Tab-separated table of C-alpha atoms and ligand atoms in Angstrom:
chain	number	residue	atom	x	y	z
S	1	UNK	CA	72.481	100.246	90.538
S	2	UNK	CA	72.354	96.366	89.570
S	3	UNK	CA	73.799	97.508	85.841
S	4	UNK	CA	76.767	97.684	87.188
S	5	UNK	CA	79.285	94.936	87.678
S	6	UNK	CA	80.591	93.467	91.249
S	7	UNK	CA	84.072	95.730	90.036
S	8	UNK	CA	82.335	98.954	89.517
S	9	UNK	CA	80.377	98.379	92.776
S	10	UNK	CA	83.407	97.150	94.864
S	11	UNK	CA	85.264	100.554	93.592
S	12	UNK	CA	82.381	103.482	93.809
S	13	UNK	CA	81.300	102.148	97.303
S	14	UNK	CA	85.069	101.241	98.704
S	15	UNK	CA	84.477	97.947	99.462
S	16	UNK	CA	86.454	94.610	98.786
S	17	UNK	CA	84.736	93.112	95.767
S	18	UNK	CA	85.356	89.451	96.910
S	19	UNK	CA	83.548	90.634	100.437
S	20	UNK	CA	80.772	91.818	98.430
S	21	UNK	CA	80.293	88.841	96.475
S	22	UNK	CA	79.753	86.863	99.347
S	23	UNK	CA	77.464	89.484	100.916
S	24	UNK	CA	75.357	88.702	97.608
S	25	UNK	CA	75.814	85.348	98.040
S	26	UNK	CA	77.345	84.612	94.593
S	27	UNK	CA	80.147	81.935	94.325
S	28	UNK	CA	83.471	83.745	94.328
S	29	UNK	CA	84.266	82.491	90.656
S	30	UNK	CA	81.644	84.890	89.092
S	31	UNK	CA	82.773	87.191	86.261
S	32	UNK	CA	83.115	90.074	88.451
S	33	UNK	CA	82.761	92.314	85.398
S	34	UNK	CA	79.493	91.420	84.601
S	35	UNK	CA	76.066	93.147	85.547
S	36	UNK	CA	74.812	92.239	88.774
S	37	UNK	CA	71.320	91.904	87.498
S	38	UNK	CA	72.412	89.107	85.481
S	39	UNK	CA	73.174	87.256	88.373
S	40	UNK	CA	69.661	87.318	89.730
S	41	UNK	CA	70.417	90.065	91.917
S	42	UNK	CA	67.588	93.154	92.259
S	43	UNK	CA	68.410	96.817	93.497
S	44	UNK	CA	67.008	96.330	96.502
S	45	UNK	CA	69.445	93.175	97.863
S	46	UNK	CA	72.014	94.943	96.458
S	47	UNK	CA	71.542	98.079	98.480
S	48	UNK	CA	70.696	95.600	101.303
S	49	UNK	CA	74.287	94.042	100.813
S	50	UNK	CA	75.917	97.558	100.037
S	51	UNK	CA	74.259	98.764	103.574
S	52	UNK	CA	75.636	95.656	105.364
S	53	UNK	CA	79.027	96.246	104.586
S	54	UNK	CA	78.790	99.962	104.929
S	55	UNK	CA	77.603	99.595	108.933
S	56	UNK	CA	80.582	96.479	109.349
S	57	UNK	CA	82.920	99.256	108.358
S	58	UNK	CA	81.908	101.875	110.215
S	59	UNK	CA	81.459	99.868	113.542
S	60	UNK	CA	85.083	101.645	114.126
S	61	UNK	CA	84.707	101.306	118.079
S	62	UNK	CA	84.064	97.654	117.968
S	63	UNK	CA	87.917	97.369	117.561
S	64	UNK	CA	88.227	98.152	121.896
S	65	UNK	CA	87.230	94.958	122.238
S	66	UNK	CA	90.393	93.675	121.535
S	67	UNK	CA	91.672	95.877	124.151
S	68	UNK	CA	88.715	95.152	126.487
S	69	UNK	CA	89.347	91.568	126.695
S	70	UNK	CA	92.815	90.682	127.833
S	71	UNK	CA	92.207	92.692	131.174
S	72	UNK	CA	88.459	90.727	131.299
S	73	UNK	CA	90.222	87.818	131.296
S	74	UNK	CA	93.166	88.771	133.580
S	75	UNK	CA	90.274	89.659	136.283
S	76	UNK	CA	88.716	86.443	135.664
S	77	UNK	CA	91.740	84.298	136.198
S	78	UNK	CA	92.702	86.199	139.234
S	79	UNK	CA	88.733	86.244	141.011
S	80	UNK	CA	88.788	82.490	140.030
S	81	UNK	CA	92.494	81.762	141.551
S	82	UNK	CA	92.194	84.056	144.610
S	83	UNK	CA	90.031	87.059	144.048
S	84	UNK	CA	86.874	85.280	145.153
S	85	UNK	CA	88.104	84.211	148.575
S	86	UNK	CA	87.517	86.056	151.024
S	87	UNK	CA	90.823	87.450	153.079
S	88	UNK	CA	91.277	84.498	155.730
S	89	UNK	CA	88.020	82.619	154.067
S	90	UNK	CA	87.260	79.627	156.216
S	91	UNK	CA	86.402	76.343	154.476
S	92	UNK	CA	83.045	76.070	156.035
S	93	UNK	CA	82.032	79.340	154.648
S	94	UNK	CA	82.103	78.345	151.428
S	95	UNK	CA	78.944	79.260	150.036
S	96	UNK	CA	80.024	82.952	150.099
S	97	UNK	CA	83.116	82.439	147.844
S	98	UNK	CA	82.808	83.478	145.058
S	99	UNK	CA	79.945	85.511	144.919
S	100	UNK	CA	77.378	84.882	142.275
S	101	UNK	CA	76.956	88.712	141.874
S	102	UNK	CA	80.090	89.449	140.766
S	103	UNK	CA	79.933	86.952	138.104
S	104	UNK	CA	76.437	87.646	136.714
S	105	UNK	CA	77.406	91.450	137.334
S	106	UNK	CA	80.390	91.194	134.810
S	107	UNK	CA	78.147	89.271	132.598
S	108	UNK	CA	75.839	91.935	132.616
S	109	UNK	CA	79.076	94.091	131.500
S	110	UNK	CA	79.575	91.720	129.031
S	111	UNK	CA	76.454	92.052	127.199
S	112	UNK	CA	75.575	95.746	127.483
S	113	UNK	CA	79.120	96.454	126.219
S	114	UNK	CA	80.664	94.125	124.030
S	115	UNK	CA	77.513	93.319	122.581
S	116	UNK	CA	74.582	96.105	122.229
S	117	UNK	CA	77.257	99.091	122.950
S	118	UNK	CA	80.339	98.036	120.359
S	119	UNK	CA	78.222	95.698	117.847
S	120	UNK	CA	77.980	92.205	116.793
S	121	UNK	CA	81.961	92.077	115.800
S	122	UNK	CA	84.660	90.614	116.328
S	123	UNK	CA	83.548	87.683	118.846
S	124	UNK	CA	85.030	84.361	119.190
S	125	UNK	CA	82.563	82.221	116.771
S	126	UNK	CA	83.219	84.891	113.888
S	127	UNK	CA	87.125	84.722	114.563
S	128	UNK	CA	86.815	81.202	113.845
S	129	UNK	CA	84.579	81.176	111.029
S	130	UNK	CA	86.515	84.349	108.936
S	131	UNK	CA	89.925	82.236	108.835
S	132	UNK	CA	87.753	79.449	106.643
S	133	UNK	CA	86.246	82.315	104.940
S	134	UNK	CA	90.196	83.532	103.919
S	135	UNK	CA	90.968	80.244	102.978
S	136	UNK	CA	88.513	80.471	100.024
S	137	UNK	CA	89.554	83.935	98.741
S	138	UNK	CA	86.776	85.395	100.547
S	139	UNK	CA	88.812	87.725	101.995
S	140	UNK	CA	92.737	88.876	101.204
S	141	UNK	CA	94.121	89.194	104.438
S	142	UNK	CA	93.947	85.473	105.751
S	143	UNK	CA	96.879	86.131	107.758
S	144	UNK	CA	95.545	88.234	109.482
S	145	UNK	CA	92.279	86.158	110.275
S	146	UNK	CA	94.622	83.410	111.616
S	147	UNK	CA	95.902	86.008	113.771
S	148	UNK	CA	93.046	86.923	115.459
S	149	UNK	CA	91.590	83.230	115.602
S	150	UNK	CA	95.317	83.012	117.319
S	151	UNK	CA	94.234	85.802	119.834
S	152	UNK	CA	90.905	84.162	120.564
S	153	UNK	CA	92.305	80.757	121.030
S	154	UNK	CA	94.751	82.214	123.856
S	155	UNK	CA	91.908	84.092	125.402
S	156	UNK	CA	90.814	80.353	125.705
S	157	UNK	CA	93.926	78.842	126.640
S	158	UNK	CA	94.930	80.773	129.587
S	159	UNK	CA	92.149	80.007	131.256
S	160	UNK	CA	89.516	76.992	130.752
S	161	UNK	CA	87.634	78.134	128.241
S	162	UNK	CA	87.929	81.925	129.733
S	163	UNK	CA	86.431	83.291	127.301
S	164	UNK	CA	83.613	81.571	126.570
S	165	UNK	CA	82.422	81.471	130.280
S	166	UNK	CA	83.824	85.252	130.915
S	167	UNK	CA	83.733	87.687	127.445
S	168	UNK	CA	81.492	86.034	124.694
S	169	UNK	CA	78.283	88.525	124.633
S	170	UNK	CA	75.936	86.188	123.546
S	171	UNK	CA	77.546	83.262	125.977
S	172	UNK	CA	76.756	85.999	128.457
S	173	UNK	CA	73.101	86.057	127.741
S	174	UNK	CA	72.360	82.788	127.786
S	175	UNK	CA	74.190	82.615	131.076
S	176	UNK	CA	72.066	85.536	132.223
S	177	UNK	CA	68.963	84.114	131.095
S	178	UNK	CA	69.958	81.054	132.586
S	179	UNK	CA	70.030	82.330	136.238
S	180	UNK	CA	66.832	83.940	135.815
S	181	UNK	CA	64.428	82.456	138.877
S	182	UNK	CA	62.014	80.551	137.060
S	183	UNK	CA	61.143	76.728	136.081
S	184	UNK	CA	63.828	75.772	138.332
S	185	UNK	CA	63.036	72.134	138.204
S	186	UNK	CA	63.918	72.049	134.708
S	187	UNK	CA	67.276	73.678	134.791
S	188	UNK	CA	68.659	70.668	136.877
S	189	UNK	CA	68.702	68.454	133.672
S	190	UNK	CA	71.861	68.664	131.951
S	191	UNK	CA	71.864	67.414	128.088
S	192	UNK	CA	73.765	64.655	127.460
S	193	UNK	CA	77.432	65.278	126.543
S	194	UNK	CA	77.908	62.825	124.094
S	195	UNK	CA	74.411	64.234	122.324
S	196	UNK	CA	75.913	67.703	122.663
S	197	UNK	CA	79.279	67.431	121.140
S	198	UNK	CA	78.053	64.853	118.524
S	199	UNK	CA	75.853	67.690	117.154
S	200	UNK	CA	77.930	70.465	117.305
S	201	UNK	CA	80.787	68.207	115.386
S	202	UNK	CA	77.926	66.764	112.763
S	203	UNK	CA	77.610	70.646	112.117
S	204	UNK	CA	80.977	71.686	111.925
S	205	UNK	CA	82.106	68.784	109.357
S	206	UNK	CA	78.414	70.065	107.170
S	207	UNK	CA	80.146	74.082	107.653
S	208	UNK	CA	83.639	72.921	106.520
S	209	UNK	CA	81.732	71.077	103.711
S	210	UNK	CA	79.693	73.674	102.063
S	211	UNK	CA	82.194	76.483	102.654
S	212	UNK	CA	84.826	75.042	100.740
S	213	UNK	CA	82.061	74.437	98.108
S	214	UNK	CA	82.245	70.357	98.183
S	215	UNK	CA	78.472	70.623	98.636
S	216	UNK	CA	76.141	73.306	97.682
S	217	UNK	CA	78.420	74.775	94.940
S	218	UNK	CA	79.210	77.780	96.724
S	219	UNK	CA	82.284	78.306	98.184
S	220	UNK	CA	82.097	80.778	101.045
S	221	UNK	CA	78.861	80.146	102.070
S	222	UNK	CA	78.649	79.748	105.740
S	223	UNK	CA	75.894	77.857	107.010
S	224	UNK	CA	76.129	79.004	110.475
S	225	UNK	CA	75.138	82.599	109.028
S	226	UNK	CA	71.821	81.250	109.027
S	227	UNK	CA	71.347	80.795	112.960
S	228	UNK	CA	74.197	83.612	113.870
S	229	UNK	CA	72.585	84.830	117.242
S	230	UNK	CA	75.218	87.467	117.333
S	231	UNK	CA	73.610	89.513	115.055
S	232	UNK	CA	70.594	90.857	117.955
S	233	UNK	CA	73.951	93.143	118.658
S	234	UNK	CA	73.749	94.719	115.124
S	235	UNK	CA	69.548	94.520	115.390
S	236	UNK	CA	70.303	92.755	112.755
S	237	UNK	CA	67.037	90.344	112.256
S	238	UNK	CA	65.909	90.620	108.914
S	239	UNK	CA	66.747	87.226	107.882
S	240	UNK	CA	63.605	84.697	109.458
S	241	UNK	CA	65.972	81.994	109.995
S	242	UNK	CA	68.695	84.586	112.421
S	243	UNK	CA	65.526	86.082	114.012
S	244	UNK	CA	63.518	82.855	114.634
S	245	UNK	CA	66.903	81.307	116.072
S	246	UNK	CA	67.466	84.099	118.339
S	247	UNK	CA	64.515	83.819	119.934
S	248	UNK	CA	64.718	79.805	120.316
S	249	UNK	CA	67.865	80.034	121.678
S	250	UNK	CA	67.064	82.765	124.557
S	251	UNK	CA	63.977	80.959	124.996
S	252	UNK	CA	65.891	77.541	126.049
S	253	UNK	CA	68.304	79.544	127.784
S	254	UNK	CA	65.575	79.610	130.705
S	255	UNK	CA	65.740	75.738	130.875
S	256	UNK	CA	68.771	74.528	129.064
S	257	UNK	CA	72.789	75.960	129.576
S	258	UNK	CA	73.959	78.082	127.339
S	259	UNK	CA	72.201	76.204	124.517
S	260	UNK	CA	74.043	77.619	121.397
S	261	UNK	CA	77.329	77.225	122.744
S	262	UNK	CA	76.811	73.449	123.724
S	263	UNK	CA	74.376	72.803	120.756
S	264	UNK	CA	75.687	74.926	117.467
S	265	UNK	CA	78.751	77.434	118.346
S	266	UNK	CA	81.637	76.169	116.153
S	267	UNK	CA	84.058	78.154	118.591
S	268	UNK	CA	81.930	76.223	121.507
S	269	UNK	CA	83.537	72.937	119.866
S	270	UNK	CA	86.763	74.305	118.981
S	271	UNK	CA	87.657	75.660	122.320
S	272	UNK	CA	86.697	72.433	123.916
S	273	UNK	CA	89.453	71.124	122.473
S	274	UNK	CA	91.543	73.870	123.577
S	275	UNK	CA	90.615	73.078	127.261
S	276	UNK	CA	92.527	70.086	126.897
S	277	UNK	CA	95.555	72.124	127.177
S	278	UNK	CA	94.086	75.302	129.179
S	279	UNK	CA	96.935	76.969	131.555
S	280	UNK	CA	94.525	77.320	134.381
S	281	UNK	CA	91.785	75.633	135.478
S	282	UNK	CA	89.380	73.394	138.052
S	283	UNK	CA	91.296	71.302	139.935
S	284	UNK	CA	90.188	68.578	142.433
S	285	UNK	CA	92.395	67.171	145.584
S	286	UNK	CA	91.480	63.757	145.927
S	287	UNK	CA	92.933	63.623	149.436
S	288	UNK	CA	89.779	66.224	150.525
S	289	UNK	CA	87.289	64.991	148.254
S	290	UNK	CA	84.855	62.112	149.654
S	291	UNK	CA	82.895	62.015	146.805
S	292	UNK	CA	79.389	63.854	147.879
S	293	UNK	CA	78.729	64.969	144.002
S	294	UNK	CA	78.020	68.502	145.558
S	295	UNK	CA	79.701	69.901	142.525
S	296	UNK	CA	78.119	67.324	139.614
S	297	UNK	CA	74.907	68.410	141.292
S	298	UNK	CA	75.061	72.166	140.521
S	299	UNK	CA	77.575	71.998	137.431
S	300	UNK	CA	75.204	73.060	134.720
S	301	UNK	CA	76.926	70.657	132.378
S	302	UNK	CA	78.219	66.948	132.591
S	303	UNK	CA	81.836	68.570	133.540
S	304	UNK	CA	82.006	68.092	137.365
S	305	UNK	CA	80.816	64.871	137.197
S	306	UNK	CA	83.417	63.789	134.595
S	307	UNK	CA	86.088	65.371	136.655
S	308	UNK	CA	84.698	63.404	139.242
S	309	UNK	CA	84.529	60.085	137.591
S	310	UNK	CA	88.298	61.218	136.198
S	311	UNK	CA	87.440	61.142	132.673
S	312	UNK	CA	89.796	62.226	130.467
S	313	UNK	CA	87.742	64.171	128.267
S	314	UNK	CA	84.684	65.767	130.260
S	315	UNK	CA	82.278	67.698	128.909
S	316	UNK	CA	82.955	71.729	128.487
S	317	UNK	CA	83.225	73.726	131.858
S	318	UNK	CA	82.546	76.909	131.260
S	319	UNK	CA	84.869	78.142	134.573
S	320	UNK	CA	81.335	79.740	135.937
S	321	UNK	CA	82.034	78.863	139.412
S	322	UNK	CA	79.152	77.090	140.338
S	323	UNK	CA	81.318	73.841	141.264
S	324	UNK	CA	83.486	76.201	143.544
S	325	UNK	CA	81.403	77.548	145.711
S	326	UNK	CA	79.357	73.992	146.405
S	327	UNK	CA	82.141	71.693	147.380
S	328	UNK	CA	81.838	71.303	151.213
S	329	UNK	CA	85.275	69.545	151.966
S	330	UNK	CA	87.476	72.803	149.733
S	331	UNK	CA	88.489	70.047	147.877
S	332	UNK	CA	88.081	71.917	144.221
S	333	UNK	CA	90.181	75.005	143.482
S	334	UNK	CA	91.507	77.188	140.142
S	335	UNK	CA	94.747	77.480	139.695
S	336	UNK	CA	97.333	76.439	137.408
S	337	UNK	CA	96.871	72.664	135.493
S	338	UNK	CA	100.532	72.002	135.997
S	339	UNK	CA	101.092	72.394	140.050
S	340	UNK	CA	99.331	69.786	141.777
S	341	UNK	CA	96.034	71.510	144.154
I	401	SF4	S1	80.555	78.782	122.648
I	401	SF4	FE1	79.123	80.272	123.433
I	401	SF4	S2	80.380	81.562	124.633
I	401	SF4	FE2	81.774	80.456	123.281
I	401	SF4	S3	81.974	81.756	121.446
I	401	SF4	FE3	80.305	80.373	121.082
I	401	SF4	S4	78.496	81.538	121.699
I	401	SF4	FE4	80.229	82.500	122.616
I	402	SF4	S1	80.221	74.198	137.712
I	402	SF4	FE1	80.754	72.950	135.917
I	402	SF4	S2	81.007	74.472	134.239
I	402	SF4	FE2	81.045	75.610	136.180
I	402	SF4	S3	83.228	75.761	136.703
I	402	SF4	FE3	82.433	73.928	137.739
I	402	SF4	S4	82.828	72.248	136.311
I	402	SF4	FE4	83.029	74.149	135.160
């Protein structure tokens, strides 16, 4: 009923009232004791909102995935560092190292079940995202939120990127997408790094921006709501904008890598800065490589070929494999950053 006020709503549905005033998109300075309706607001966006809410709480289950993770990540690490060599693997063999399937079959895993089976939430970009959300009074446990951006950060720390490349559902799609056998020409370009992280950084500066309500007047509001692909988990495509960017985004997945997380993801930027002080990772012995740019060629990215060059600050690697499995002269393995290969 939009007669009633954001207090009377917040208490007869049992939801936070600062939660739902963002789901209506008011600022979170609004009288809360005055009648919705006289914000704008019509019955049917508020049962919209009221809805919304209602299925975020009752996605109980999604809360496994906090469990699900840690031992994702632990079987990552060890197929990367020594699961994916075969017992007594010879050298020359490589191209069977680290089988493709395996990967693309746990990214299957990924998608079916921490997206589609236990919902949009949490995932990495909305752990990031909720802390700036706290910081406005959007929600009261901010603590909490920096907690869990804490426990995605580490997920991305212990191994490069891990879990980006490894547990993010909609990552995983893209990747899947990716790998699907067609317009194979096109897949070998790789976007510009520079192009890629200048865009993703333009957007994150514009995010901080608006959410703290410097521009646009509305504090809380969260631009990247408007292209959130990780709502096709929830089916939740009502909003043109969320639908239309779904659909670009697994469309250029066919041509481009993983083109939300190198072109929008604010966790995509974030945890590239992370990788500059991953645990594990790539690591090349200079004494074995002779420079055939077998790895540049199939990295996806710019990445190899930075690591190559020996740039400081490559582009993202996404610790897919790819680079493994090509080098001829086993001169690139995973392992820990600070033991020399
Ligand atoms: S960068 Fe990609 S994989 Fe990482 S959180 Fe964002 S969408 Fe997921
Ligand atoms: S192929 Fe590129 S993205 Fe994949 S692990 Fe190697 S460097 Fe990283």
């Amino acid at each position: 009923d939009a007669s009633l006020s954001i207090r009377e709503l917040a208490h007869a549905n049992d939801v936070n009232g600062m939660v739902l005033t963002h789901s209506l998109q008011l600022a979170v300075s609004v009288d809360k004791d005055t009648p919705v309706r006289e914000f704008g607001i019509s019955a049917s966006q508020l049962r919209d909102a009221l809805v919304h809410l209602k299925e975020e709480g009752a996605a109980s289950w999604s809360f496994l995935k906090y469990w699900m993770w840690p031992p994702l990540m632990l079987f990552a690490l060890w197929w990367l560092w020594r699961g994916g060599i075969p017992a007594g693997g010879d050298g020359k063999k490589r191209k069977g190292w680290f089988p493709k399937r395996t990967y693309l079959a746990s990214q299957l895993a990924v998608v079916v079940l921490f997206g589609f089976a236990l919902g949009k939430a949490p995932n990495p970009m909305e752990g990031l995202v909720k802390v700036f959300k706290g910081t406005v009074g959007i929600y009261s446990d901010t603590p909490e939120k920096l907690l869990l951006l804490g426990y995605f950060s580490l997920l991305a720390i212990v191994g490069n990127k891990l879990i980006c490349g490894w547990g993010c559902p909609f990552g995983a799609l893209e990747e899947l997408l990716y790998e699907f056998p067609a317009l194979k020409k096109l897949k070998r370009k790789q976007l510009p790094f520079r192009m890629t992280m200048s865009i993703r950084t333009l957007l994150f500066v514009v995010f901080v921006l608006v959410v703290f309500g410097w521009v646009g007047g509305i504090e809380g509001m969260v631009i990247y709501h408007y292209v959130n692909p990780f709502n096709l988990f929830g089916f939740e495509l009502a909003l043109w904008t969320v639908a239309l960017s779904v659909v670009a985004f697994l469309a250029l997945s066919l041509v481009i890598y993983r083109p939300f997380c190198q072109l929008i993801c604010p966790f995509g930027w974030y945890s590239w800065w992370l990788e500059k002080i991953s645990l594990f990772g790539i690591r090349i012995h200079r004494g074995r490589c002779n420079d055939c740019g077998a790895c540049a060629q199939v990295c996806p990215l710019e990445a190899a070929a930075g690591r190559l060059a020996g740039q400081a600050l490559p582009a993202d690697c996404f610790s897919c494999a790819r680079c493994l499995r090509a080098c001829p002269e086993d001169a690139l393995a995973y392992g820990p950053r600070w033991r020399k290969p």
